[in-house]
Amino acid sequence: NAGVMQNPRHLVRRRGQEARLRCSPMKGHSHVYWYRQLPEEGLKFMVYLQKENIIDESGMPKERFSAEFPKEGPSILRIQQVVRGDSAAYFCASAAMTENTGELFFGEGSRLTVL
Amino acid sequence: AQKVTQAQTEISVVEKEDVTLDCVYETRDTTYYLFWYKQPPSGELVFLIRRNSFDEQNEISGRYSWNFQKSTSSFNFTITASQVVDSAVYFCALLPRGAQKLVFGQGTRLTINP
């Protein structure tokens, strides 16, 4: 049973380009969370999605960031017109249960570097 | 407001020493979960433990042990007889029941020197 798969593991973009990060949850999981880890900091919640629905996006920057979790395919975190401050590790986690008891399974993260 | 404080930014010890990582949390919720994660140099997050707020029993798993004290809102983590492979950043996290967001501390970078 494969774990949470994130790709790419490393992504380099120039300022102004777009970054797309993908997350395939564990089999049978329909809840996906995205967290961001800035250098030398802890993880910060960004968004929580269920299939085709954004449940909580209170941690998402108001501009340039968007997330989706379509009926088919992986969840995607999109960052438009990236800036240097977007350089970070982006972690995806998935869960199977509606009530969040913290049984989250994290992916290995996608590390974005903006030049 | 929910908050997790890991006051120790960095700790460095010599192999075989015991080391304790501190975690203090703030929440108004009476029911919540506490976690510890390990982030080795390779960058992934490794789940170590989840503790329910109703269960104040200390837990031991091999060289790892956790001391949960509700009275002081602390959930400290001790590594006994540390090894070089324990070198990592360790995060404490809080999840109020019914919430969807894990609140992480800033992390403690632990270096075990041979």
Coordinates of C-alpha atoms in Angstrom, one line a residue:
Chain A
N1 CA 0.0 0.0 0.0
A2 CA 1.8 3.1 -1.2
G3 CA 2.0 6.0 1.0
V4 CA 1.3 9.6 0.2
M5 CA 3.1 10.5 -3.0
Q6 CA 4.3 14.0 -3.8
N7 CA 5.9 15.2 -6.9
P8 CA 8.1 16.7 -7.9
R9 CA 10.4 16.3 -4.9
H10 CA 12.4 19.3 -5.9
L11 CA 11.3 22.1 -8.2
V12 CA 13.2 25.2 -9.3
R13 CA 11.4 28.2 -10.7
R14 CA 12.3 31.7 -11.7
R15 CA 10.4 34.6 -10.3
G16 CA 7.1 35.1 -12.2
Q17 CA 6.8 31.5 -13.3
E18 CA 4.1 29.1 -12.1
A19 CA 4.7 26.1 -9.7
R20 CA 2.5 23.1 -9.6
L21 CA 2.8 20.6 -6.8
R22 CA 1.0 17.3 -6.9
C23 CA -0.1 15.0 -4.1
S24 CA -1.6 11.5 -4.5
P25 CA -3.1 10.5 -1.1
M26 CA -3.0 7.0 0.3
K27 CA -5.4 4.6 -1.3
G28 CA -8.8 5.0 0.2
H29 CA -8.1 8.5 1.6
S30 CA -10.4 11.2 0.5
H31 CA -9.0 14.0 2.7
V32 CA -6.0 16.0 1.8
Y33 CA -4.1 18.7 3.7
W34 CA -1.3 21.0 2.5
Y35 CA 1.2 22.4 4.9
R36 CA 4.1 24.8 4.2
Q37 CA 7.5 24.8 5.9
L38 CA 9.5 27.9 5.5
P39 CA 13.3 27.5 6.1
E40 CA 14.1 26.9 9.7
E41 CA 10.4 27.0 10.7
G42 CA 7.7 24.6 11.7
L43 CA 4.9 23.6 9.4
K44 CA 2.0 25.9 8.8
F45 CA -1.4 24.7 7.7
M46 CA -2.5 26.0 4.3
V47 CA -5.6 24.2 3.1
Y48 CA -7.8 21.2 3.7
L49 CA -9.7 19.5 0.8
Q50 CA -12.0 16.7 0.2
K51 CA -12.8 15.3 -3.2
E52 CA -13.9 18.3 -5.3
N53 CA -14.4 20.5 -2.3
I54 CA -12.2 23.0 -0.4
I55 CA -13.2 22.7 3.2
D56 CA -10.8 25.1 4.9
E57 CA -8.4 27.4 3.1
S58 CA -7.8 29.8 6.0
G59 CA -4.0 29.3 5.8
M60 CA -3.7 30.0 2.1
P61 CA -2.3 33.4 1.0
K62 CA -5.0 35.4 -0.6
E63 CA -3.3 35.8 -3.9
R64 CA -1.4 33.6 -6.3
F65 CA -2.1 30.4 -4.4
S66 CA -4.8 27.9 -5.2
A67 CA -5.5 24.2 -4.5
E68 CA -7.8 21.6 -5.9
F69 CA -8.6 17.9 -5.4
P70 CA -10.5 16.7 -8.4
K71 CA -12.7 13.7 -8.5
E72 CA -10.0 11.9 -10.4
G73 CA -6.3 12.4 -10.1
P74 CA -4.1 14.0 -7.5
S75 CA -4.5 17.1 -5.5
I76 CA -2.7 20.1 -6.9
L77 CA -1.3 23.1 -5.2
R78 CA -0.7 25.9 -7.7
I79 CA 1.4 28.9 -7.1
Q80 CA 1.3 31.6 -9.8
Q81 CA 3.9 34.2 -10.4
V82 CA 6.2 32.8 -7.8
V83 CA 8.4 35.1 -5.7
R84 CA 11.5 34.3 -3.6
G85 CA 9.4 34.2 -0.4
D86 CA 7.6 31.2 -1.8
S87 CA 10.7 29.1 -1.5
A88 CA 9.8 26.4 1.0
A89 CA 9.0 22.8 1.5
Y90 CA 5.3 21.9 0.8
F91 CA 4.0 18.9 2.6
C92 CA 0.8 17.0 1.7
A93 CA -1.0 14.8 4.2
S94 CA -3.9 12.5 3.8
A95 CA -6.5 11.0 6.1
A96 CA -9.3 8.5 5.7
M97 CA -11.6 9.7 8.5
T98 CA -14.1 12.4 8.5
E99 CA -13.4 13.3 12.1
N100 CA -9.8 14.4 12.2
T101 CA -8.1 12.5 15.0
G102 CA -4.7 13.4 13.6
E103 CA -4.1 10.2 11.9
L104 CA -2.5 12.0 9.1
F105 CA 0.0 10.4 6.8
F106 CA 2.5 12.9 5.4
G107 CA 4.3 12.7 2.0
E108 CA 8.0 13.4 1.7
G109 CA 7.4 17.0 0.7
S110 CA 8.1 19.0 -2.4
R111 CA 10.9 21.6 -2.1
L112 CA 10.4 24.7 -4.1
T113 CA 13.3 27.0 -4.8
V114 CA 12.6 30.3 -6.5
L115 CA 15.5 31.9 -8.1
Chain B
A1 CA -5.8 30.5 20.4
Q2 CA -3.8 27.4 19.8
K3 CA -0.1 27.6 20.2
V4 CA 2.9 25.2 20.6
T5 CA 6.2 26.4 22.0
Q6 CA 9.4 24.5 21.7
A7 CA 11.8 26.8 23.5
Q8 CA 14.9 24.9 22.7
T9 CA 16.0 25.9 19.2
E10 CA 19.0 23.7 19.1
I11 CA 20.5 21.0 21.3
S12 CA 23.8 19.3 20.9
V13 CA 24.9 16.3 23.0
V14 CA 27.4 13.5 22.8
E15 CA 26.3 10.1 21.9
K16 CA 24.9 7.9 24.7
E17 CA 23.7 10.9 26.7
D18 CA 20.1 11.3 27.6
V19 CA 18.3 14.3 26.1
T20 CA 14.9 15.9 26.7
L21 CA 13.1 18.0 24.3
D22 CA 10.5 20.4 25.8
C23 CA 7.1 21.2 24.4
V24 CA 4.5 23.5 25.9
Y25 CA 1.1 24.0 24.4
E26 CA -1.8 26.4 24.7
T27 CA -5.4 25.6 24.0
R28 CA -8.8 26.3 25.5
D29 CA -10.2 23.0 24.3
T30 CA -10.6 20.3 26.8
T31 CA -10.2 17.5 24.2
Y32 CA -7.2 17.5 21.9
Y33 CA -4.3 15.5 20.6
L34 CA -0.6 16.0 20.9
F35 CA 2.0 14.7 18.5
W36 CA 5.7 14.4 18.0
Y37 CA 7.3 14.2 14.6
K38 CA 10.9 13.7 13.5
Q39 CA 12.4 15.3 10.5
P40 CA 15.7 13.8 9.6
P41 CA 18.2 15.5 7.2
S42 CA 16.5 13.9 4.3
G43 CA 13.5 16.1 5.0
E44 CA 10.5 13.7 5.3
L45 CA 8.3 13.8 8.4
V46 CA 8.3 10.8 10.5
F47 CA 5.4 10.3 12.9
L48 CA 6.5 9.3 16.4
I49 CA 3.5 9.5 18.7
R50 CA 0.0 10.7 19.2
R51 CA -1.4 11.3 22.6
N52 CA -5.1 11.9 23.5
S53 CA -5.6 14.7 26.1
F54 CA -7.5 12.2 28.3
D55 CA -4.6 9.9 28.5
E56 CA -1.9 11.2 30.8
Q57 CA 0.0 8.0 31.1
N58 CA 3.6 8.3 30.2
E59 CA 4.7 6.2 27.2
I60 CA 7.9 4.4 26.5
S61 CA 8.9 3.0 23.2
G62 CA 12.4 1.6 23.2
R63 CA 14.8 4.5 23.8
Y64 CA 12.0 7.1 23.5
S65 CA 9.7 8.2 26.2
W66 CA 7.1 10.9 26.5
N67 CA 5.9 12.8 29.6
F68 CA 2.5 14.4 29.3
Q69 CA 1.5 16.7 32.1
K70 CA -1.8 18.5 31.7
S71 CA -1.2 20.6 34.8
T72 CA 1.7 22.3 33.1
S73 CA 0.5 21.9 29.5
S74 CA 3.7 20.1 28.6
F75 CA 4.4 17.1 26.5
N76 CA 8.1 16.5 26.7
F77 CA 10.1 13.9 24.8
T78 CA 13.2 12.1 26.1
I79 CA 15.7 10.1 24.2
T80 CA 17.7 7.7 26.3
A81 CA 21.2 6.7 25.3
S82 CA 21.1 8.9 22.2
Q83 CA 22.6 7.8 19.0
V84 CA 23.9 9.7 16.0
V85 CA 20.9 8.5 13.9
D86 CA 18.7 10.5 16.3
S87 CA 20.1 13.7 14.8
A88 CA 17.1 15.5 13.3
V89 CA 14.6 18.3 13.8
Y90 CA 11.8 17.3 16.2
F91 CA 8.4 18.9 16.0
C92 CA 5.7 18.9 18.6
A93 CA 2.2 19.5 17.4
L94 CA -1.3 20.1 18.7
L95 CA -4.7 19.2 17.2
P96 CA -7.8 20.3 19.0
R97 CA -10.6 17.7 18.6
G98 CA -12.9 18.6 15.8
A99 CA -10.3 20.9 14.2
Q100 CA -8.6 20.2 11.0
K101 CA -5.3 21.9 11.4
L102 CA -2.3 20.7 13.2
V103 CA -0.5 23.5 15.0
F104 CA 3.2 22.9 15.0
G105 CA 5.9 24.2 17.2
Q106 CA 9.0 25.8 15.7
G107 CA 11.0 22.6 16.1
T108 CA 14.2 21.6 18.0
R109 CA 17.2 20.8 16.0
L110 CA 19.0 17.9 17.8
T111 CA 22.5 17.0 17.0
I112 CA 24.1 13.9 18.4
N113 CA 27.9 14.0 18.2
P114 CA 29.9 10.8 18.1

